Short mmCIF file of N, CA and C in Angstrom, two decimals:
data_model
loop_
_atom_site.label_atom_id
_atom_site.label_comp_id
_atom_site.label_asym_id
_atom_site.label_seq_id
_atom_site.Cartn_x
_atom_site.Cartn_y
_atom_site.Cartn_z
N MET C 1 0.88 -0.70 0.22
CA MET C 1 -0.61 0.11 0.24
C MET C 1 1.09 1.25 0.57
N ALA C 2 0.16 1.82 -0.92
CA ALA C 2 1.44 2.77 -0.51
C ALA C 2 0.74 3.99 0.69
N THR C 3 1.94 5.25 0.70
CA THR C 3 1.20 5.89 1.39
C THR C 3 1.38 7.91 1.00
N GLU C 4 1.23 7.48 -0.13
CA GLU C 4 2.00 8.86 -0.53
C GLU C 4 0.45 9.72 -0.25
N ASN C 5 0.49 11.18 0.71
CA ASN C 5 -0.48 12.30 0.63
C ASN C 5 -1.57 11.60 1.86
N LEU C 6 -0.11 10.70 2.62
CA LEU C 6 -0.11 10.71 4.73
C LEU C 6 -0.89 11.86 5.13
N HIS C 7 -1.96 12.18 5.42
CA HIS C 7 -2.44 13.46 6.12
C HIS C 7 -2.13 12.91 7.79
N LEU C 8 -0.75 13.11 8.46
CA LEU C 8 -0.86 12.23 9.52
C LEU C 8 -0.87 13.80 10.97
N ILE C 9 -1.61 13.10 11.98
CA ILE C 9 -2.23 13.96 12.87
C ILE C 9 -2.57 13.14 13.68
N GLN C 10 -0.96 13.75 14.86
CA GLN C 10 -0.43 13.71 16.58
C GLN C 10 -1.93 14.35 17.45
N VAL C 11 -2.13 13.87 18.31
CA VAL C 11 -2.40 13.93 19.99
C VAL C 11 -2.76 13.93 20.75
N HIS C 12 -2.03 14.93 21.45
CA HIS C 12 -1.85 14.23 23.23
C HIS C 12 -2.79 15.31 24.20
N TRP C 13 -3.18 14.12 25.17
CA TRP C 13 -4.66 14.01 25.55
C TRP C 13 -4.24 14.03 27.28
N GLU C 14 -5.48 14.83 27.25
CA GLU C 14 -4.83 14.46 29.11
C GLU C 14 -6.03 15.31 29.75
N GLY C 15 -6.58 14.40 31.16
CA GLY C 15 -7.49 13.97 32.38
C GLY C 15 -7.18 13.35 32.90
N PRO C 16 -7.95 13.35 33.25
CA PRO C 16 -9.71 13.44 33.59
C PRO C 16 -9.63 14.93 34.43
N TYR C 17 -10.69 15.84 33.52
CA TYR C 17 -10.86 17.04 33.99
C TYR C 17 -12.58 17.19 34.87
N LYS C 18 -12.99 17.93 35.28
CA LYS C 18 -13.48 17.92 36.02
C LYS C 18 -15.04 18.95 35.37
N ILE C 19 -15.88 19.18 36.06
CA ILE C 19 -16.16 20.45 34.84
C ILE C 19 -16.13 21.56 36.00
N THR C 20 -16.03 21.22 36.88
CA THR C 20 -15.01 22.67 37.63
C THR C 20 -14.20 22.65 37.36
N ASP C 21 -13.29 22.19 36.94
CA ASP C 21 -12.11 22.40 36.34
C ASP C 21 -11.87 22.84 34.92
N LEU C 22 -12.57 22.89 34.11
CA LEU C 22 -12.62 23.32 32.98
C LEU C 22 -12.72 25.16 32.87
N HIS C 23 -12.42 26.06 33.37
CA HIS C 23 -11.65 27.34 33.52
C HIS C 23 -10.08 26.97 33.55
N SER C 24 -9.95 26.86 34.00
CA SER C 24 -8.28 25.72 33.44
C SER C 24 -7.87 25.80 31.41
N LEU C 25 -9.03 25.46 31.13
CA LEU C 25 -8.67 25.47 30.20
C LEU C 25 -8.79 26.38 29.21
N LYS C 26 -8.05 27.82 29.35
CA LYS C 26 -9.18 28.70 28.23
C LYS C 26 -7.88 29.35 27.76
N ASN C 27 -6.29 29.34 27.65
CA ASN C 27 -5.97 29.90 27.28
C ASN C 27 -5.91 29.62 24.98
N GLU C 28 -5.78 30.95 25.90
CA GLU C 28 -6.25 32.20 24.36
C GLU C 28 -5.26 31.08 23.49
N GLU C 29 -4.13 31.21 23.29
CA GLU C 29 -2.60 30.14 22.35
C GLU C 29 -3.00 28.65 22.33
N THR C 30 -3.16 28.48 23.57
CA THR C 30 -2.71 26.78 22.99
C THR C 30 -4.49 25.66 23.76
N ASP C 31 -5.37 26.12 24.47
CA ASP C 31 -6.18 25.37 24.48
C ASP C 31 -7.62 25.71 23.15
N TYR C 32 -7.30 25.00 22.54
CA TYR C 32 -8.05 24.21 21.00
C TYR C 32 -7.83 22.44 20.85
N GLY C 33 -8.81 21.67 20.20
CA GLY C 33 -9.01 20.81 20.37
C GLY C 33 -9.45 19.68 20.05
N VAL C 34 -9.72 18.33 20.54
CA VAL C 34 -11.20 17.73 21.11
C VAL C 34 -11.11 17.18 22.61
N TYR C 35 -12.01 16.73 22.26
CA TYR C 35 -12.71 16.30 23.47
C TYR C 35 -12.90 15.27 24.04
N GLN C 36 -13.16 14.41 24.42
CA GLN C 36 -13.78 14.10 25.14
C GLN C 36 -14.72 13.28 26.44
N ILE C 37 -16.05 12.85 26.63
CA ILE C 37 -16.28 13.11 27.61
C ILE C 37 -17.41 12.04 27.93
N TYR C 38 -16.77 11.10 29.29
CA TYR C 38 -17.07 10.57 30.45
C TYR C 38 -18.23 10.56 31.29
N GLY C 39 -19.54 10.02 31.13
CA GLY C 39 -20.20 9.55 32.24
C GLY C 39 -20.94 8.23 32.10
N LYS C 40 -22.38 8.96 33.13
CA LYS C 40 -23.52 7.78 33.22
C LYS C 40 -24.20 8.05 32.27
N HIS C 41 -24.48 6.84 31.11
CA HIS C 41 -25.57 6.51 29.96
C HIS C 41 -26.22 5.40 30.64
N PRO C 42 -28.04 5.75 30.41
CA PRO C 42 -28.76 4.33 31.29
C PRO C 42 -28.68 3.80 29.81
N VAL C 43 -28.32 3.09 29.63
CA VAL C 43 -27.86 1.67 28.51
C VAL C 43 -26.64 0.89 29.25
N TYR C 44 -25.13 2.49 28.69
CA TYR C 44 -23.87 1.01 28.37
C TYR C 44 -23.53 1.37 29.52
N GLY C 45 -24.29 1.75 30.53
CA GLY C 45 -23.63 2.10 32.46
C GLY C 45 -23.35 3.61 32.54
N SER C 46 -21.78 3.46 33.15
CA SER C 46 -21.39 4.43 34.09
C SER C 46 -19.99 4.27 33.51
N ASP C 47 -19.70 5.21 33.72
CA ASP C 47 -18.05 6.11 33.57
C ASP C 47 -17.62 5.23 31.89
N VAL C 48 -18.10 5.43 30.76
CA VAL C 48 -18.74 5.86 29.51
C VAL C 48 -17.95 6.26 28.59
N LEU C 49 -17.68 6.29 27.94
CA LEU C 49 -17.72 7.41 26.88
C LEU C 49 -19.07 8.22 26.00
N LEU C 50 -19.56 8.75 26.22
CA LEU C 50 -20.69 9.81 25.95
C LEU C 50 -20.66 10.54 24.74
N TYR C 51 -18.97 10.82 24.46
CA TYR C 51 -19.16 12.38 23.20
C TYR C 51 -17.84 12.71 23.18
N ILE C 52 -17.33 12.91 21.78
CA ILE C 52 -16.03 13.51 21.26
C ILE C 52 -17.02 14.57 20.78
N GLY C 53 -16.00 15.72 21.26
CA GLY C 53 -16.36 17.18 20.42
C GLY C 53 -15.25 18.04 19.57
N LYS C 54 -15.60 19.10 19.51
CA LYS C 54 -14.53 20.34 18.85
C LYS C 54 -13.78 21.48 19.48
N ALA C 55 -12.89 21.85 19.27
CA ALA C 55 -13.17 23.74 19.72
C ALA C 55 -12.25 24.04 18.67
N ASP C 56 -12.71 24.67 18.48
CA ASP C 56 -11.38 24.98 16.98
C ASP C 56 -11.54 26.99 16.99
N TYR C 57 -12.15 27.87 17.36
CA TYR C 57 -12.54 28.51 16.75
C TYR C 57 -12.46 29.41 18.49
N GLN C 58 -12.62 28.51 19.30
CA GLN C 58 -12.62 28.63 21.14
C GLN C 58 -12.19 27.62 21.36
N THR C 59 -12.22 28.40 22.85
CA THR C 59 -11.56 27.20 23.81
C THR C 59 -11.63 26.71 24.01
N LEU C 60 -11.03 25.26 24.53
CA LEU C 60 -11.76 24.21 24.56
C LEU C 60 -13.14 24.10 26.10
N GLY C 61 -12.19 25.45 27.59
CA GLY C 61 -13.01 25.45 28.22
C GLY C 61 -14.59 26.06 28.20
N LYS C 62 -14.47 26.88 26.95
CA LYS C 62 -15.85 27.11 26.64
C LYS C 62 -16.91 26.72 25.77
N ARG C 63 -16.08 26.62 25.36
CA ARG C 63 -17.47 25.39 24.30
C ARG C 63 -17.63 24.53 24.87
N ILE C 64 -17.00 23.13 26.23
CA ILE C 64 -17.18 22.72 26.52
C ILE C 64 -18.83 23.15 27.33
N LEU C 65 -18.41 24.38 28.57
CA LEU C 65 -19.41 23.96 29.06
C LEU C 65 -20.42 24.51 28.33
N GLN C 66 -20.78 25.29 26.96
CA GLN C 66 -21.69 25.29 26.21
C GLN C 66 -22.44 24.26 26.83
N GLU C 67 -22.29 23.43 26.56
CA GLU C 67 -22.96 21.77 27.01
C GLU C 67 -24.00 21.39 27.32
N ASP C 68 -23.94 22.41 29.09
CA ASP C 68 -24.42 22.22 29.47
C ASP C 68 -24.54 20.41 30.23
N TRP C 69 -23.58 20.63 30.89
CA TRP C 69 -22.77 18.68 30.53
C TRP C 69 -23.64 18.77 32.52
N LEU C 70 -22.96 20.35 33.00
CA LEU C 70 -23.72 20.38 34.32
C LEU C 70 -25.26 19.64 34.72
N ASP C 71 -26.12 19.73 33.88
CA ASP C 71 -27.55 19.51 34.06
C ASP C 71 -27.96 17.74 33.84
N THR C 72 -26.60 16.90 33.53
CA THR C 72 -26.67 15.86 33.20
C THR C 72 -27.01 15.14 35.25
N ASN C 73 -27.62 13.91 35.17
CA ASN C 73 -28.29 12.99 36.84
C ASN C 73 -27.05 13.12 37.25
N ASP C 74 -25.42 12.31 36.79
CA ASP C 74 -24.39 11.95 37.16
C ASP C 74 -23.59 13.44 37.05
N SER C 75 -23.59 14.63 37.15
CA SER C 75 -22.26 15.20 36.21
C SER C 75 -21.28 16.02 36.90
N ASN C 76 -21.81 15.17 39.00
CA ASN C 76 -19.96 15.39 39.86
C ASN C 76 -19.76 13.89 39.36
N ASN C 77 -19.59 13.05 38.59
CA ASN C 77 -18.79 12.15 37.94
C ASN C 77 -18.50 11.71 36.97
N THR C 78 -19.09 13.24 35.82
CA THR C 78 -18.60 13.38 34.50
C THR C 78 -16.87 12.96 34.29
N LYS C 79 -16.42 13.23 33.17
CA LYS C 79 -15.15 12.93 33.08
C LYS C 79 -14.39 13.43 31.89
N ILE C 80 -13.43 14.45 31.87
CA ILE C 80 -13.44 15.46 30.29
C ILE C 80 -11.71 14.80 30.55
N TYR C 81 -12.13 14.70 28.82
CA TYR C 81 -10.69 14.23 28.43
C TYR C 81 -9.69 15.41 28.00
N VAL C 82 -8.99 15.75 27.06
CA VAL C 82 -8.96 17.51 26.19
C VAL C 82 -7.88 16.67 25.56
N GLY C 83 -7.59 16.89 24.48
CA GLY C 83 -6.41 16.68 23.17
C GLY C 83 -5.96 17.80 22.63
N ARG C 84 -4.83 18.53 22.55
CA ARG C 84 -4.00 18.97 21.79
C ARG C 84 -3.84 18.81 20.21
N LEU C 85 -3.34 19.16 18.91
CA LEU C 85 -3.09 18.81 17.82
C LEU C 85 -1.29 18.24 18.22
N HIS C 86 -0.85 18.22 18.00
CA HIS C 86 0.28 17.90 18.27
C HIS C 86 1.10 18.92 16.73
N GLY C 87 2.97 18.76 16.99
CA GLY C 87 3.63 18.64 14.95
C GLY C 87 4.57 19.43 15.12
N SER C 88 5.41 19.25 14.05
CA SER C 88 7.14 20.13 14.17
C SER C 88 6.65 22.35 13.90
N GLN C 89 5.35 22.18 13.60
CA GLN C 89 5.04 23.31 13.48
C GLN C 89 3.42 23.80 13.71
N THR C 90 2.82 25.06 14.23
CA THR C 90 2.06 25.11 14.42
C THR C 90 1.48 26.24 12.83
N PRO C 91 0.77 25.16 12.44
CA PRO C 91 -0.03 26.18 11.18
C PRO C 91 -0.87 27.03 11.54
N SER C 92 -1.63 27.01 10.07
CA SER C 92 -2.61 28.83 9.84
C SER C 92 -3.48 28.16 11.02
N MET C 93 -4.40 29.47 10.70
CA MET C 93 -5.78 28.64 11.74
C MET C 93 -6.31 28.06 10.59
N ASP C 94 -6.52 28.12 9.84
CA ASP C 94 -7.53 27.47 8.71
C ASP C 94 -7.14 26.04 9.18
N GLN C 95 -6.09 25.86 8.72
CA GLN C 95 -4.90 24.82 8.63
C GLN C 95 -5.30 24.08 10.13
N TRP C 96 -5.31 24.67 11.16
CA TRP C 96 -5.84 23.49 12.87
C TRP C 96 -6.99 23.81 12.90
N SER C 97 -7.62 24.62 11.81
CA SER C 97 -9.31 24.44 12.36
C SER C 97 -9.75 23.02 11.90
N LEU C 98 -9.32 22.56 10.53
CA LEU C 98 -9.82 21.78 8.99
C LEU C 98 -9.31 20.82 9.98
N GLU C 99 -7.69 20.71 10.60
CA GLU C 99 -7.08 19.18 11.08
C GLU C 99 -7.56 19.27 12.32
N ILE C 100 -7.90 20.04 13.42
CA ILE C 100 -9.27 19.72 14.64
C ILE C 100 -11.12 18.89 14.54
N ASP C 101 -11.05 19.45 12.96
CA ASP C 101 -12.62 18.56 12.29
C ASP C 101 -12.18 17.12 11.67
N LEU C 102 -11.19 16.78 11.11
CA LEU C 102 -10.81 16.19 10.66
C LEU C 102 -10.44 14.61 11.71
N VAL C 103 -9.86 15.46 12.64
CA VAL C 103 -9.80 14.40 13.99
C VAL C 103 -10.88 13.27 14.61
N GLU C 104 -11.91 14.78 14.83
CA GLU C 104 -12.95 15.46 15.38
C GLU C 104 -13.62 14.30 14.76
N ARG C 105 -14.39 14.07 13.11
CA ARG C 105 -14.35 13.01 12.39
C ARG C 105 -14.08 11.53 11.94
N LEU C 106 -13.14 11.52 11.91
CA LEU C 106 -13.22 10.09 12.11
C LEU C 106 -12.88 9.51 13.71
N LEU C 107 -12.51 9.92 15.02
CA LEU C 107 -12.85 9.76 15.93
C LEU C 107 -13.96 9.11 16.24
N ILE C 108 -15.45 10.03 15.99
CA ILE C 108 -16.56 9.87 16.41
C ILE C 108 -16.74 8.31 15.57
N TYR C 109 -16.61 8.45 13.92
CA TYR C 109 -16.86 7.08 13.21
C TYR C 109 -17.11 5.33 14.02
N VAL C 110 -15.22 6.43 14.14
CA VAL C 110 -14.78 4.91 14.97
C VAL C 110 -15.02 4.27 15.85
N HIS C 111 -15.25 5.42 16.88
CA HIS C 111 -15.50 4.59 18.32
C HIS C 111 -17.66 4.82 17.85
N LYS C 112 -17.34 5.89 18.24
CA LYS C 112 -19.59 5.86 18.14
C LYS C 112 -20.02 6.33 19.94
N PRO C 113 -19.83 7.06 19.92
CA PRO C 113 -20.35 7.91 21.40
C PRO C 113 -21.90 7.74 20.93
N ALA C 114 -22.52 6.98 22.26
CA ALA C 114 -24.31 7.40 22.66
C ALA C 114 -24.39 9.29 22.00
N TYR C 115 -24.07 9.94 22.79
CA TYR C 115 -24.22 11.20 22.12
C TYR C 115 -24.18 12.01 20.90
N ASN C 116 -22.83 10.97 20.45
CA ASN C 116 -22.81 12.11 18.77
C ASN C 116 -23.95 11.01 18.42
N ALA C 117 -24.83 10.67 17.79
CA ALA C 117 -25.52 10.03 17.16
C ALA C 117 -25.35 10.97 15.99
N ARG C 118 -25.67 11.97 15.27
CA ARG C 118 -25.53 12.12 13.99
C ARG C 118 -24.52 11.88 12.94
N SER C 119 -23.42 12.26 14.02
CA SER C 119 -22.35 12.20 13.46
C SER C 119 -21.90 10.55 13.16
N ILE C 120 -22.82 9.21 13.76
CA ILE C 120 -21.73 8.34 13.61
C ILE C 120 -21.38 7.24 12.09
N SER C 121 -22.75 7.73 11.74
CA SER C 121 -23.26 7.23 10.47
C SER C 121 -22.53 7.23 8.97
N SER C 122 -21.81 8.60 9.41
CA SER C 122 -21.73 8.96 7.39
C SER C 122 -19.74 9.36 8.03
N LEU C 123 -19.24 9.18 6.71
CA LEU C 123 -17.36 10.13 6.91
C LEU C 123 -17.39 9.99 5.34
N PRO C 124 -17.34 11.70 4.52
CA PRO C 124 -16.74 12.02 3.96
C PRO C 124 -15.69 11.57 3.69
N ASP C 125 -15.81 10.19 2.83
CA ASP C 125 -15.11 9.54 2.29
C ASP C 125 -13.43 10.08 1.68
N VAL C 126 -13.99 11.16 0.61
CA VAL C 126 -12.53 10.99 -0.34
C VAL C 126 -12.14 11.97 1.30
N THR C 127 -12.83 12.89 1.14
CA THR C 127 -11.60 13.71 1.72
C THR C 127 -11.28 12.62 3.20
N MET C 128 -11.40 12.11 3.78
CA MET C 128 -10.52 11.10 5.20
C MET C 128 -9.62 10.01 4.97
N GLN C 129 -9.72 9.11 3.17
CA GLN C 129 -9.32 8.65 3.33
C GLN C 129 -7.41 8.82 3.30
N HIS C 130 -6.68 9.60 3.60
CA HIS C 130 -4.70 9.72 3.31
C HIS C 130 -4.84 10.45 4.91
N VAL C 131 -6.26 10.64 5.79
CA VAL C 131 -5.95 10.93 6.94
C VAL C 131 -5.90 9.52 8.07
N HIS C 132 -4.97 10.09 9.38
CA HIS C 132 -4.13 8.68 10.00
C HIS C 132 -4.20 10.11 11.36
N VAL C 133 -4.37 9.65 12.14
CA VAL C 133 -4.67 9.80 13.62
C VAL C 133 -3.10 9.14 14.45
N LEU C 134 -2.94 9.32 15.07
CA LEU C 134 -2.33 8.92 16.85
C LEU C 134 -2.77 9.41 17.96
N ASN C 135 -2.74 9.09 18.81
CA ASN C 135 -3.29 9.96 19.48
C ASN C 135 -2.82 9.05 21.01
N TRP C 136 -1.27 9.59 21.51
CA TRP C 136 -0.87 10.05 22.90
C TRP C 136 -1.44 10.66 23.83
N GLY C 137 -0.98 10.05 24.63
CA GLY C 137 -1.20 10.21 25.86
C GLY C 137 -2.32 9.78 27.25
N HIS C 138 -2.96 10.48 27.64
CA HIS C 138 -4.17 9.80 28.46
C HIS C 138 -5.29 9.27 27.18
N HIS C 139 -5.35 8.29 25.96
CA HIS C 139 -7.27 9.36 25.14
C HIS C 139 -7.45 8.38 25.96
N ARG C 140 -7.81 7.42 27.14
CA ARG C 140 -9.38 6.20 28.03
C ARG C 140 -8.99 5.31 26.74
N ASP C 141 -10.32 5.21 26.08
CA ASP C 141 -10.44 4.79 25.96
C ASP C 141 -11.46 4.50 24.17
N LEU C 142 -10.00 5.73 23.70
CA LEU C 142 -9.79 5.08 22.01
C LEU C 142 -9.16 5.31 21.39
N PHE C 143 -8.51 4.04 20.17
CA PHE C 143 -8.19 3.44 19.81
C PHE C 143 -6.47 3.98 19.93
N PRO C 144 -5.00 3.84 20.03
CA PRO C 144 -4.11 4.70 20.31
C PRO C 144 -3.57 5.02 17.85
N GLU C 145 -4.42 4.70 17.91
CA GLU C 145 -3.91 4.36 15.88
C GLU C 145 -5.46 4.22 15.80
N ILE C 146 -5.50 5.24 14.48
CA ILE C 146 -6.75 5.52 13.71
C ILE C 146 -6.58 5.60 12.57
N SER C 147 -6.98 5.02 11.81
CA SER C 147 -6.56 5.42 9.74
C SER C 147 -8.00 5.22 8.95
N GLY C 148 -7.90 6.69 8.20
CA GLY C 148 -8.58 7.13 7.23
C GLY C 148 -9.06 5.75 5.91
N SER C 149 -7.49 5.08 6.38
CA SER C 149 -7.03 3.48 5.52
C SER C 149 -7.74 2.66 5.14
N ARG C 150 -8.34 2.40 6.69
CA ARG C 150 -9.35 1.61 7.17
C ARG C 150 -10.27 1.44 7.72
N TRP C 151 -11.02 2.89 7.20
CA TRP C 151 -12.12 2.75 8.17
C TRP C 151 -13.11 4.04 7.10
N THR C 152 -12.06 4.31 5.09
CA THR C 152 -13.06 3.95 3.97
C THR C 152 -13.14 2.96 3.66
N SER C 153 -13.28 4.06 2.45
CA SER C 153 -13.42 2.27 0.73
C SER C 153 -11.81 2.47 0.42
N LYS C 154 -11.47 3.46 0.74
CA LYS C 154 -10.49 3.02 0.33
C LYS C 154 -10.18 2.30 -0.01
N LEU C 155 -9.12 0.67 0.69
CA LEU C 155 -8.87 -0.44 0.24
C LEU C 155 -9.77 -1.41 -0.47
N ASP C 156 -11.45 -0.81 -0.45
CA ASP C 156 -12.76 -1.46 -0.65
C ASP C 156 -12.31 -2.65 -1.84
N HIS C 157 -11.82 -2.13 -2.96
CA HIS C 157 -11.58 -3.06 -4.36
C HIS C 157 -10.00 -3.69 -3.85
N THR C 158 -9.23 -3.62 -3.18
CA THR C 158 -7.80 -3.79 -3.07
C THR C 158 -8.03 -4.90 -3.26
N VAL C 159 -6.98 -6.14 -4.57
CA VAL C 159 -7.18 -7.24 -4.15
C VAL C 159 -5.92 -7.51 -3.97
N TYR C 160 -6.31 -8.49 -2.75
CA TYR C 160 -4.91 -8.36 -2.01
C TYR C 160 -4.71 -11.00 -2.36
N GLU C 161 -2.90 -11.14 -2.57
CA GLU C 161 -2.52 -12.58 -2.63
C GLU C 161 -2.23 -12.26 -1.32
N PRO C 162 -2.73 -14.20 -0.85
CA PRO C 162 -2.06 -14.80 -0.15
C PRO C 162 -0.33 -14.78 0.48
N TYR C 163 0.04 -14.96 1.32
CA TYR C 163 2.07 -14.79 1.16
C TYR C 163 2.31 -16.42 0.46
N ARG C 164 3.16 -17.08 -0.02
CA ARG C 164 3.19 -18.13 0.05
C ARG C 164 4.52 -18.33 -0.59
N TRP C 165 5.26 -19.55 -0.27
CA TRP C 165 6.47 -19.81 -0.14
C TRP C 165 6.94 -20.18 -1.53
N VAL C 166 7.68 -19.80 -2.30
CA VAL C 166 8.29 -19.74 -3.49
C VAL C 166 9.57 -21.04 -3.25
#
C-alpha cells in the first residue's frame, strides 16, 4: 500500500478534568482541539464514552461549558479528556481548524459515542482516506491509532493474494 498523501495528525490527550476544572482550559494560544466526555449512560452504564467534540475557534473550556454537562443526572462524576494537536510547527488557523475537524470526524465515526448519534453514520470518504491519527497520552478508551485507510472505502476493491513460499 502506498503512503503518498498521508495526512498524519498527532493528538496528545490530558485528563481527566471535572466540569469545575474547565476554567483552566481557556488559554487563547493553546487550548484548542478535541475532547471526550465520560459519564453515566442509562443503557451502557457508568463511566463510558458519551461524546466527542471539538473546539477550534473558541477554547476548550469555553466550548465544553456551552454543552450543559452540569445538567446531567450524575455531573459530579463526569470526566473530560482534552486532546491538543501536536506537530513540528503550528499551522495556520484555517489548517489547524481543518485538522481538528478531521480528527473529530474520524474519532466519532470509529468510536461511535452514544451522544454523537448524528455524526456516526457517515464519513466524508474521499476527504478522510489519507488521514491518520495517532493518539498519545491519556487517550482513555480511544484506539491509539486510527486511519482513514481502514475506515473508508479506500481499500475496498484492492485484491490481495495470500503470502506463499516460493
